[in-house]
Structure formats: C-alpha cells, structure tokens
Amino acid sequence: MSLASVSRMEAKLLLPTYERQPILFVRGRGVYLWDSRGQRYLDFLSGIGVNALGHNHPAIQAAIKRQAGRLIHVSNLFFHEYQAELARLLTEISGLDRAFFCNSGTEAWEGALKLARAFAQMKNRNGSKSKTRILAMDNSFHGRTFGALATTGQPKYRAPFVPLVPGVSFVKFNDLDDLRRKFDASVCAVCIETIQGEGGIRPVNREFLKLAARLTKQSGALLVLDEIQCGLGRTGRHFAYQHYGVRPDVVAVAKPLACGLPLGAILTTERVAECMHSGMHGTTFGGGPLACVVAIEFLREEKKLLKHVRALGKYFHAALAALDKKHKSIQDVRGAGLMQAVEVDSPELAKAVTKQLLQEGIIINRTHETVLRFLPPYVIQKKHVDQLVKALDVALRKNEEPTRKYGKEEKKTAPPRRKEVHAHA
Ligand SMILES: Cc1ncc(COP(=O)(O)O)c(C=O)c1O
C-alpha cells in the first residue's frame, strides 16, 4: 500500500489524535529505517526511546521467533516460565524487591499511584484519616490515562478531560522551598520523573531529589519515580536515580523493556508490596511469555551496552556543547547519556530544524515547543553522532536567521540557562 492510500484511509477511519509525518516506514535495521520509497533514515529518536537496541536486533528477532512458535499468551491465571526470571533480573539491577508487569508506561504509572494510596491506607495512616494527597511536579508527563493525567503537570494535556483523579497538588520542579511548603502529613507520595522527558529533558536536581527522599522517609510517604523514558540504560546506568544515590520506594519503567512489544513494570520494596493482596490489581495481557522473553534478552544486551552509552553520551554532549558556542539561537544543551537535548530560542526554529533533518534522512523530535530531543538507540557509533551534529549545524545556520529572537548580545541576557546536573555521569 502506498503512503497516499494509507494516509487517506487513516484520515477517514482513525481518531484524529496524531499529526504524523508523511513517511511510510517499511523496515529497519540497526540505527537505520527505510521508507516505502527506499530512502534510508538515521534514527535519533528510537520510536521515542523504545528501540534502544536499534531495529531488528538479531538476538531480539531470534527470541521473538523462538517464543512465538512456543507460547504467546496464557493470562495471569497460570504460571509461565519467564515472569519470575524477568522480575529477578529487574530487582537485581534496581535494588528493589518485587515487580508487577503491565503493558505500557501509563499503566505502570497508574499502578504506582494505586500502590501509594493502598500503602497509605494500610500502613501509613494520618491519625484516623488515611493519607491521600499526591505531590506531582510542574512540567511533568506521566501518560494519558486518568491517574497519569491527574499527575501530569502540563495543563494542555489535562484541560480537555477534567475532572481528573482528585487529591493531586503540583510542586514547582526543583524548587526546594515549594516542596517544603506543600509537603505535610496528608501526603502519601511524591512523584518525580528523574529526568523530565516530554517536558524538555530536564533532570531533577540532586538536592531536590534528596529532599523528596528525606521528607517521604520521615513521614512514611512513598518516593515514586517515573523512569519510563529515562530508565533501563538510557543514561548509562540501569536507572537514572542511580546517578543520585537515592533509592525510591516505587519506580515505573516501560519504553525499551521489550524492544517494541508492549511491556511495562512497576518495581517496589517488600514493605510496599505487603499492602497488595490477590485481586487488588491485575491485567489480562501484562507480562505475557513473548514480551517477557524479549525483555530478558533486552536486559542481557543492555548490561553490555552501559559503558558504551556513557562514552557515547559524553561524546554527543560535548559535540552539542561545541555547537552551542557557534549558534546564538541555542539557549541550552542538557541531558545524560543518550538522552540529550538542545533548546533553541523559538518554536519556529525548532520546527524548521526538525523538518529539515527529516528531509535529509535524520529523525529527531521537537518537544516542549523549543527543545530538540535526541533519544538514539544505545548502539549508535561516533560516526552517527558526527553525522547528526554536522546536519544540525547546517540546519541551524540555514533556519536561524529568519526565526531568531536573540542577537549575540541579547543571548547573554536571555533567560537563565538550566544546565544538566549530571551531563556525563
Ligand atoms: C516519562 C513518561 N512517563 C509515562 C509515559 C507514558 O507511557 P506510554 O505512552 O507507554 O503510556 C511516557 C511516554 O512518553 C513518558 O515519557
């Protein structure tokens, strides 16, 4: 089927929720994708952080073939061989004790919020009342279901669907005083993306995360981290919180876990897990044998790639920082490992650059209006970084004149730049 006929049919038959680029992808290998016309693209987005091993990884392909021929689904009414093994691997690398498997990021986040409420009801009451208040962060993104939306600190996602789940208050991200002001005995959880992804690749400050850990520990509330985008090797460690020396009570992961098959997980401590009993939470599809087999394979590969992600992340960040010196339009360069961003001075420039790179066969993404986001597969090499940075340099130069807001002098007085906390940790 051609791009024209697919897009005509979709326009007629699908809910109009996506503004797709006019490209029909038909296959992928490694860091490259090919469209229906045979054009090759360098993938610096990995399906928004999902294809961490690149496309068509031989070990993943083999695992899918093997398991698809044996057993795909049994439901959670029965045992299969792989959930326990996957839970063992995830608890080992996270320092947590127990896992629950689901199908997506938003579903993992919903489960994490439910754990916080259930734990407070059972084990951490506020006098005769149970603690129900959740503190979430401004500028955060946790998904599209009601609980996730209720904790997402961006009005544009929430507004069309109010009223949402009650009991959520928002804290200014990385504002210690605001967190101290809003935290009290009614709080059951503090919810943080260790690195805000959709919000523009903004890492949590060390002091802020430590304060959240201290306050929650003192009052018996839970520190709940969203590592759906930044976890599982993306920053060069298994989890982004491992850069900070903090152990959360609950962490949600998803995106790269099963390399494109739908799989998410909630990881938590023994103490928190005690608040759940049979029938309190569940899912039909979550943690099926096919997805679990692939995730086990993914974790084997991820472990081998951590050092490479750290080295390439450092190289990539340094190259972007060098671009920053050359371009007046660049307002900030930030990130960790292979989760990097360049913030430019206007949405128009970010849009024009993203479009031009795509025309040249390089896939990146614009998020939060002015932020160019890079989430390449962990298997990229220096030559791919060089290609991207060179093309970015040209695209910025070509597009920044007509869209630029700040001149050379003005850049100095532009809004304060938020540098990354641990750019190459
Ligand atoms: C940090 C974060 N949390 C949650 C989600 C929601 O995940 P999903 O789209 O799999 O529901 C996303 C998706 O982009 C995310 O980046």
Coordinates of C-alpha atoms and ligand atoms in Angstrom, one line a residue:
M1 CA 0.0 0.0 0.0
S2 CA 1.2 3.5 -0.8
L3 CA 1.7 6.4 1.6
A4 CA -1.1 8.2 -0.1
S5 CA -3.7 5.4 0.3
V6 CA -2.7 4.6 3.9
S7 CA -2.9 8.3 4.9
R8 CA -6.3 8.7 3.1
M9 CA -7.7 5.6 4.9
E10 CA -6.3 6.7 8.3
A11 CA -7.8 10.2 7.8
K12 CA -11.2 8.6 7.3
L13 CA -11.0 5.7 9.8
L14 CA -8.9 6.7 12.8
L15 CA -9.5 9.1 15.7
P16 CA -7.6 12.2 14.7
T17 CA -5.1 12.1 17.6
Y18 CA -1.8 12.0 15.7
E19 CA -0.2 14.5 13.4
R20 CA 2.0 12.1 11.5
Q21 CA 5.0 13.0 9.3
P22 CA 4.3 12.0 5.7
I23 CA 6.6 8.9 5.7
L24 CA 5.6 5.3 5.4
F25 CA 8.2 3.2 7.1
V26 CA 8.6 -0.4 5.9
R27 CA 11.7 -1.8 7.5
G28 CA 14.5 -1.1 9.9
R29 CA 18.0 -2.5 10.7
G30 CA 20.3 -1.2 13.4
V31 CA 20.3 2.6 13.6
Y32 CA 18.5 2.9 10.3
L33 CA 14.9 2.9 9.0
W34 CA 13.8 2.7 5.3
D35 CA 10.6 4.2 3.9
S36 CA 8.4 2.9 1.1
R37 CA 10.4 4.8 -1.5
G38 CA 13.6 3.2 -0.4
Q39 CA 15.0 6.3 1.4
R40 CA 17.2 5.5 4.4
Y41 CA 16.9 7.4 7.7
L42 CA 19.3 7.6 10.6
D43 CA 17.1 7.1 13.7
F44 CA 18.0 9.5 16.6
L45 CA 14.6 9.0 18.3
S46 CA 14.2 5.2 18.5
G47 CA 10.4 5.3 18.5
I48 CA 10.5 7.8 21.4
G49 CA 13.0 5.8 23.4
V50 CA 11.7 2.3 22.7
N51 CA 14.1 0.8 20.1
A52 CA 17.1 1.0 22.4
L53 CA 18.9 -1.9 20.7
G54 CA 18.1 -0.4 17.3
H55 CA 15.9 -2.1 14.7
N56 CA 15.7 -5.8 14.0
H57 CA 18.4 -6.7 16.6
P58 CA 19.4 -10.3 15.8
A59 CA 19.1 -11.5 19.5
I60 CA 15.6 -9.9 19.7
Q61 CA 14.5 -11.3 16.4
A62 CA 15.6 -14.8 17.3
A63 CA 13.9 -14.6 20.7
I64 CA 10.6 -13.5 19.2
K65 CA 10.7 -16.2 16.5
R66 CA 11.6 -18.9 19.1
Q67 CA 8.9 -17.9 21.6
A68 CA 6.2 -17.1 19.1
G69 CA 6.5 -20.7 18.0
R70 CA 6.1 -22.0 21.5
L71 CA 3.7 -19.8 23.6
I72 CA 2.4 -16.2 23.2
H73 CA -0.2 -15.8 25.9
V74 CA -1.6 -17.7 28.9
S75 CA -3.2 -15.0 31.1
N76 CA -2.2 -14.3 34.6
L77 CA -4.4 -17.1 35.9
F78 CA -1.5 -19.5 35.2
F79 CA 2.3 -19.7 35.5
H80 CA 4.7 -19.4 32.6
E81 CA 8.4 -19.7 32.8
Y82 CA 9.5 -16.1 32.3
Q83 CA 7.8 -13.6 34.6
A84 CA 9.8 -14.7 37.6
E85 CA 13.1 -14.7 35.8
L86 CA 12.4 -11.2 34.4
A87 CA 11.4 -10.0 37.9
R88 CA 14.7 -11.5 39.2
L89 CA 16.7 -9.5 36.7
L90 CA 14.9 -6.2 37.3
T91 CA 15.0 -6.4 41.1
E92 CA 18.7 -7.3 40.9
I93 CA 19.6 -4.2 38.8
S94 CA 17.2 -1.8 40.6
G95 CA 17.9 -2.7 44.2
L96 CA 14.2 -3.2 44.7
D97 CA 12.4 -6.4 45.8
R98 CA 9.3 -7.0 43.7
A99 CA 7.8 -6.4 40.3
F100 CA 4.4 -6.2 38.6
F101 CA 4.1 -6.4 34.8
C102 CA 1.7 -4.4 32.6
N103 CA 1.5 -3.2 29.1
S104 CA 2.6 0.4 28.8
G105 CA 4.1 3.4 30.6
T106 CA 0.8 4.9 31.6
E107 CA -0.4 1.6 33.0
A108 CA 2.8 1.2 35.1
W109 CA 2.2 4.8 36.4
E110 CA -1.4 4.1 37.3
G111 CA -0.3 1.0 39.2
A112 CA 2.4 3.0 41.0
L113 CA -0.2 5.6 42.1
K114 CA -2.5 2.8 43.3
L115 CA 0.3 1.4 45.3
A116 CA 0.9 4.7 47.0
R117 CA -2.8 5.1 48.0
A118 CA -3.1 1.4 49.1
F119 CA 0.1 1.6 51.1
A120 CA -1.0 4.8 52.9
Q121 CA -4.4 3.2 53.7
M122 CA -3.0 0.1 55.1
K123 CA 0.3 1.1 56.7
N124 CA 0.7 4.9 57.0
R125 CA -2.5 6.5 58.3
N126 CA -2.6 10.1 59.4
G127 CA -4.3 9.7 62.7
S128 CA -7.8 8.4 62.0
K129 CA -7.6 9.6 58.3
S130 CA -5.6 7.9 55.6
K131 CA -3.1 9.9 53.6
T132 CA -4.4 10.5 50.1
R133 CA -2.6 13.6 48.8
I134 CA -0.1 13.1 46.0
L135 CA 2.5 15.7 45.2
A136 CA 3.4 15.8 41.5
M137 CA 5.7 18.1 39.6
D138 CA 5.1 21.0 37.3
N139 CA 6.1 20.3 33.7
S140 CA 5.9 16.6 34.2
F141 CA 4.4 13.9 31.8
H142 CA 3.2 10.6 33.0
G143 CA 0.8 9.3 30.3
R144 CA -2.7 9.6 29.0
T145 CA -5.0 7.6 31.4
F146 CA -6.8 9.5 34.2
G147 CA -4.4 9.0 37.1
A148 CA -1.4 9.7 34.8
L149 CA -3.1 12.9 33.5
A150 CA -4.0 13.9 37.0
T151 CA -0.3 13.9 37.9
T152 CA 0.9 15.4 34.7
G153 CA 1.9 19.0 35.3
Q154 CA 1.0 20.4 31.9
P155 CA -2.4 22.0 31.6
K156 CA -2.7 21.3 27.9
Y157 CA -2.9 17.6 28.4
R158 CA -5.3 17.8 31.4
A159 CA -7.8 20.5 30.4
P160 CA -9.9 18.6 27.9
F161 CA -10.7 15.8 30.3
V162 CA -11.4 17.4 33.7
P163 CA -12.5 16.4 36.3
L164 CA -9.5 14.2 36.9
V165 CA -8.5 12.0 39.8
P166 CA -8.7 14.2 42.9
G167 CA -6.0 14.7 45.6
V168 CA -3.1 15.9 43.5
S169 CA -1.1 19.1 44.1
F170 CA 1.7 20.4 41.9
V171 CA 5.2 21.4 43.1
K172 CA 7.5 23.7 41.1
F173 CA 10.1 21.3 39.7
N174 CA 13.4 21.6 41.5
D175 CA 12.1 24.3 43.9
L176 CA 13.1 23.2 47.4
D177 CA 11.0 25.8 49.2
D178 CA 7.9 24.9 47.3
L179 CA 8.4 21.2 48.1
R180 CA 8.9 22.0 51.8
R181 CA 5.8 24.3 51.7
K182 CA 3.5 21.7 50.1
F183 CA 4.7 18.6 51.9
D184 CA 2.7 17.7 55.0
A185 CA 1.2 14.8 56.9
S186 CA -1.6 14.3 54.4
V187 CA 0.8 13.4 51.6
C188 CA 1.0 9.7 50.5
A189 CA 3.5 10.1 47.7
V190 CA 5.9 12.4 46.0
C191 CA 6.1 11.7 42.2
I192 CA 9.0 12.7 40.1
E193 CA 10.4 11.9 36.6
T194 CA 14.1 11.6 37.4
I195 CA 14.7 13.3 34.1
Q196 CA 11.6 15.0 32.6
G197 CA 11.4 13.8 29.1
E198 CA 8.4 15.2 27.3
G199 CA 8.9 18.4 29.4
G200 CA 12.2 19.1 27.6
I201 CA 14.9 16.8 29.1
R202 CA 15.2 18.4 32.5
P203 CA 16.9 16.4 35.2
V204 CA 15.8 16.6 38.8
N205 CA 18.4 18.5 40.9
R206 CA 20.3 16.4 43.4
E207 CA 19.3 18.5 46.4
F208 CA 15.6 18.4 45.3
L209 CA 15.6 14.6 45.0
K210 CA 17.4 14.1 48.3
L211 CA 14.9 16.4 50.0
A212 CA 12.0 14.4 48.5
A213 CA 13.6 11.2 49.7
R214 CA 14.1 12.6 53.2
L215 CA 10.6 14.1 53.6
T216 CA 8.9 10.9 52.4
K217 CA 11.1 8.7 54.6
Q218 CA 10.4 10.8 57.7
S219 CA 6.6 10.7 57.2
G220 CA 6.3 7.2 55.8
A221 CA 5.1 8.5 52.4
L222 CA 6.5 7.0 49.2
L223 CA 9.0 8.4 46.7
V224 CA 7.7 7.3 43.4
L225 CA 9.9 7.8 40.3
D226 CA 8.9 7.7 36.7
E227 CA 11.8 6.2 34.7
I228 CA 9.6 5.2 31.8
Q229 CA 11.7 7.3 29.4
C230 CA 15.0 7.8 31.3
G231 CA 15.3 4.3 32.8
L232 CA 16.8 0.9 31.7
G233 CA 20.2 2.1 30.4
R234 CA 19.2 5.3 28.7
T235 CA 21.5 7.5 30.9
G236 CA 24.4 5.0 31.0
R237 CA 23.2 3.4 34.3
H238 CA 20.4 0.9 34.7
F239 CA 18.3 3.6 36.3
A240 CA 18.7 7.4 36.3
Y241 CA 18.2 7.5 40.1
Q242 CA 21.4 5.5 40.4
H243 CA 23.3 8.7 39.5
Y244 CA 22.0 10.4 42.6
G245 CA 22.5 7.7 45.3
V246 CA 18.8 7.6 46.1
R247 CA 16.6 4.5 46.4
P248 CA 12.9 5.1 45.5
D249 CA 10.0 3.2 47.1
V250 CA 8.4 2.7 43.7
V251 CA 9.7 3.0 40.1
A252 CA 7.8 2.7 36.9
V253 CA 9.5 1.6 33.7
A254 CA 8.3 0.7 30.2
K255 CA 9.5 2.0 26.8
P256 CA 12.6 0.0 25.9
L257 CA 11.8 -3.0 28.2
A258 CA 10.6 -5.3 25.4
C259 CA 12.1 -3.6 22.4
G260 CA 8.8 -2.5 20.9
L261 CA 6.5 -5.2 22.3
P262 CA 4.2 -3.6 24.8
L263 CA 5.5 -4.2 28.3
G264 CA 5.8 -2.0 31.4
A265 CA 6.7 -2.8 35.0
I266 CA 6.3 -1.4 38.5
L267 CA 9.2 -2.2 40.8
T268 CA 8.9 -1.7 44.6
T269 CA 10.1 -2.7 48.0
E270 CA 9.0 -5.7 50.1
R271 CA 7.4 -3.3 52.6
V272 CA 5.2 -1.6 50.0
A273 CA 4.4 -4.9 48.3
E274 CA 2.8 -6.1 51.6
C275 CA -0.1 -3.7 51.0
M276 CA -1.3 -5.6 48.0
H277 CA -3.3 -8.8 48.1
S278 CA -4.8 -11.1 45.5
G279 CA -7.4 -9.4 43.3
M280 CA -6.4 -5.8 44.1
H281 CA -4.7 -5.2 40.8
G282 CA -4.2 -7.1 37.6
T283 CA -4.1 -7.1 33.8
T284 CA -5.0 -9.6 31.1
F285 CA -2.1 -9.1 28.8
G286 CA 0.7 -7.8 31.1
G287 CA 3.8 -9.9 31.4
G288 CA 2.9 -12.5 28.8
P289 CA 5.6 -15.0 27.8
L290 CA 6.5 -13.4 24.5
A291 CA 7.1 -9.9 25.9
C292 CA 8.9 -11.4 29.0
V293 CA 11.3 -13.5 26.9
V294 CA 12.2 -10.4 24.8
A295 CA 12.7 -8.3 27.9
I296 CA 15.1 -10.9 29.4
E297 CA 17.0 -10.7 26.1
F298 CA 16.9 -6.9 26.2
L299 CA 18.4 -6.8 29.7
R300 CA 21.2 -9.1 28.7
E301 CA 22.1 -6.7 25.9
E302 CA 21.5 -3.5 28.0
K303 CA 24.0 -4.6 30.6
K304 CA 26.7 -5.0 27.9
L305 CA 25.9 -1.5 26.5
L306 CA 26.0 0.7 29.6
K307 CA 29.7 1.6 29.2
H308 CA 29.2 2.4 25.6
V309 CA 26.1 4.6 26.4
R310 CA 28.2 6.6 28.9
A311 CA 31.1 7.1 26.4
L312 CA 28.8 8.0 23.5
G313 CA 26.7 10.2 25.7
K314 CA 29.8 12.1 26.8
Y315 CA 31.0 12.4 23.2
F316 CA 27.5 13.5 22.0
H317 CA 27.1 16.1 24.8
A318 CA 30.5 17.6 24.1
A319 CA 29.7 17.9 20.4
L320 CA 26.4 19.6 21.1
A321 CA 28.1 21.9 23.6
A322 CA 30.5 22.9 20.8
L323 CA 27.6 23.7 18.6
D324 CA 26.2 25.9 21.4
K325 CA 29.3 28.1 21.2
K326 CA 28.7 28.6 17.4
H327 CA 25.0 29.3 17.4
K328 CA 23.4 32.3 19.0
S329 CA 20.0 30.6 18.7
I330 CA 20.9 27.8 21.1
Q331 CA 19.7 28.5 24.6
D332 CA 20.8 25.4 26.4
V333 CA 22.3 21.9 25.9
R334 CA 21.4 19.3 28.6
G335 CA 20.9 15.7 29.2
A336 CA 22.6 12.5 30.4
G337 CA 23.9 9.5 28.4
L338 CA 21.9 9.1 25.3
M339 CA 19.1 11.3 26.4
Q340 CA 20.2 14.7 25.2
A341 CA 18.5 18.0 24.2
V342 CA 19.2 21.3 22.5
E343 CA 16.9 24.1 23.4
V344 CA 16.6 26.9 20.8
D345 CA 15.1 30.3 21.0
S346 CA 11.9 29.8 19.1
P347 CA 9.3 27.1 18.3
E348 CA 9.6 28.0 14.6
L349 CA 13.3 27.3 14.6
A350 CA 12.9 24.0 16.4
K351 CA 10.1 23.0 13.9
A352 CA 12.2 24.1 10.8
V353 CA 15.3 22.3 12.0
T354 CA 13.4 19.0 12.8
K355 CA 11.7 19.2 9.3
Q356 CA 15.0 19.9 7.5
L357 CA 16.8 17.0 9.2
L358 CA 13.9 14.7 8.3
Q359 CA 14.2 15.7 4.7
E360 CA 17.9 14.9 4.9
G361 CA 17.1 11.5 6.3
I362 CA 17.7 12.1 10.1
I363 CA 14.9 11.5 12.6
I364 CA 14.8 13.7 15.7
N365 CA 11.9 15.1 17.7
R366 CA 10.8 18.5 18.9
T367 CA 9.3 18.5 22.4
H368 CA 8.1 21.3 24.7
E369 CA 7.9 23.7 21.7
T370 CA 11.6 24.8 21.6
V371 CA 13.5 21.6 22.6
L372 CA 15.2 19.3 20.1
R373 CA 15.2 15.9 21.7
F374 CA 17.6 13.1 20.9
L375 CA 17.0 9.5 22.1
P376 CA 19.1 7.4 19.7
P377 CA 19.5 3.7 20.0
Y378 CA 22.2 2.6 22.5
V379 CA 24.1 1.0 19.6
I380 CA 24.9 4.3 17.8
Q381 CA 28.6 5.0 17.0
K382 CA 30.6 8.2 16.9
K383 CA 30.2 8.4 13.1
H384 CA 26.4 8.6 13.6
V385 CA 26.8 11.4 16.2
D386 CA 29.1 13.2 13.8
Q387 CA 26.6 13.0 11.0
L388 CA 23.7 14.3 13.2
V389 CA 25.8 17.1 14.7
K390 CA 27.0 18.2 11.2
A391 CA 23.5 18.2 9.8
L392 CA 22.2 20.1 12.9
D393 CA 24.9 22.7 12.4
V394 CA 23.8 23.3 8.8
A395 CA 20.1 23.2 9.6
L396 CA 20.5 25.7 12.4
R397 CA 22.6 28.1 10.3
K398 CA 20.1 27.9 7.4
N399 CA 17.0 28.4 9.6
E400 CA 18.0 30.6 12.5
E401 CA 18.3 34.0 10.7
P402 CA 14.6 34.3 9.8
T403 CA 13.4 33.0 13.1
R404 CA 16.0 34.2 15.6
K405 CA 14.8 36.2 18.7
Y406 CA 18.1 36.9 20.5
G407 CA 21.1 38.6 18.9
K408 CA 24.7 37.9 20.0
E409 CA 24.5 40.5 22.9
E410 CA 20.9 39.5 23.8
K411 CA 21.8 35.9 24.3
K412 CA 23.8 36.9 27.3
T413 CA 20.7 38.4 28.9
A414 CA 18.3 35.7 27.7
P415 CA 16.5 33.7 30.4
P416 CA 18.9 31.8 32.8
R417 CA 20.2 28.6 31.3
R418 CA 19.4 25.4 33.2
K419 CA 22.5 23.2 32.9
E420 CA 22.3 19.5 33.4
V421 CA 23.0 18.1 36.8
H422 CA 25.0 15.1 35.6
A423 CA 25.5 15.5 31.9
H424 CA 28.0 12.7 31.6
A425 CA 27.5 10.9 34.9
Ligands
LIG1 C1 8.1 9.8 31.4 C2 7.0 9.1 30.8 N1 6.0 8.6 31.6 C3 4.9 8.0 31.0 C4 4.8 7.9 29.7 C5 3.6 7.2 29.1 O1 4.0 6.0 28.5 P1 3.0 5.3 27.5 O2 2.9 6.1 26.3 O3 3.7 4.0 27.2 O4 1.7 5.1 28.1 C6 5.7 8.4 28.8 C7 5.6 8.4 27.4 O5 6.1 9.1 26.6 C8 6.9 9.1 29.4 O6 7.8 9.6 28.7

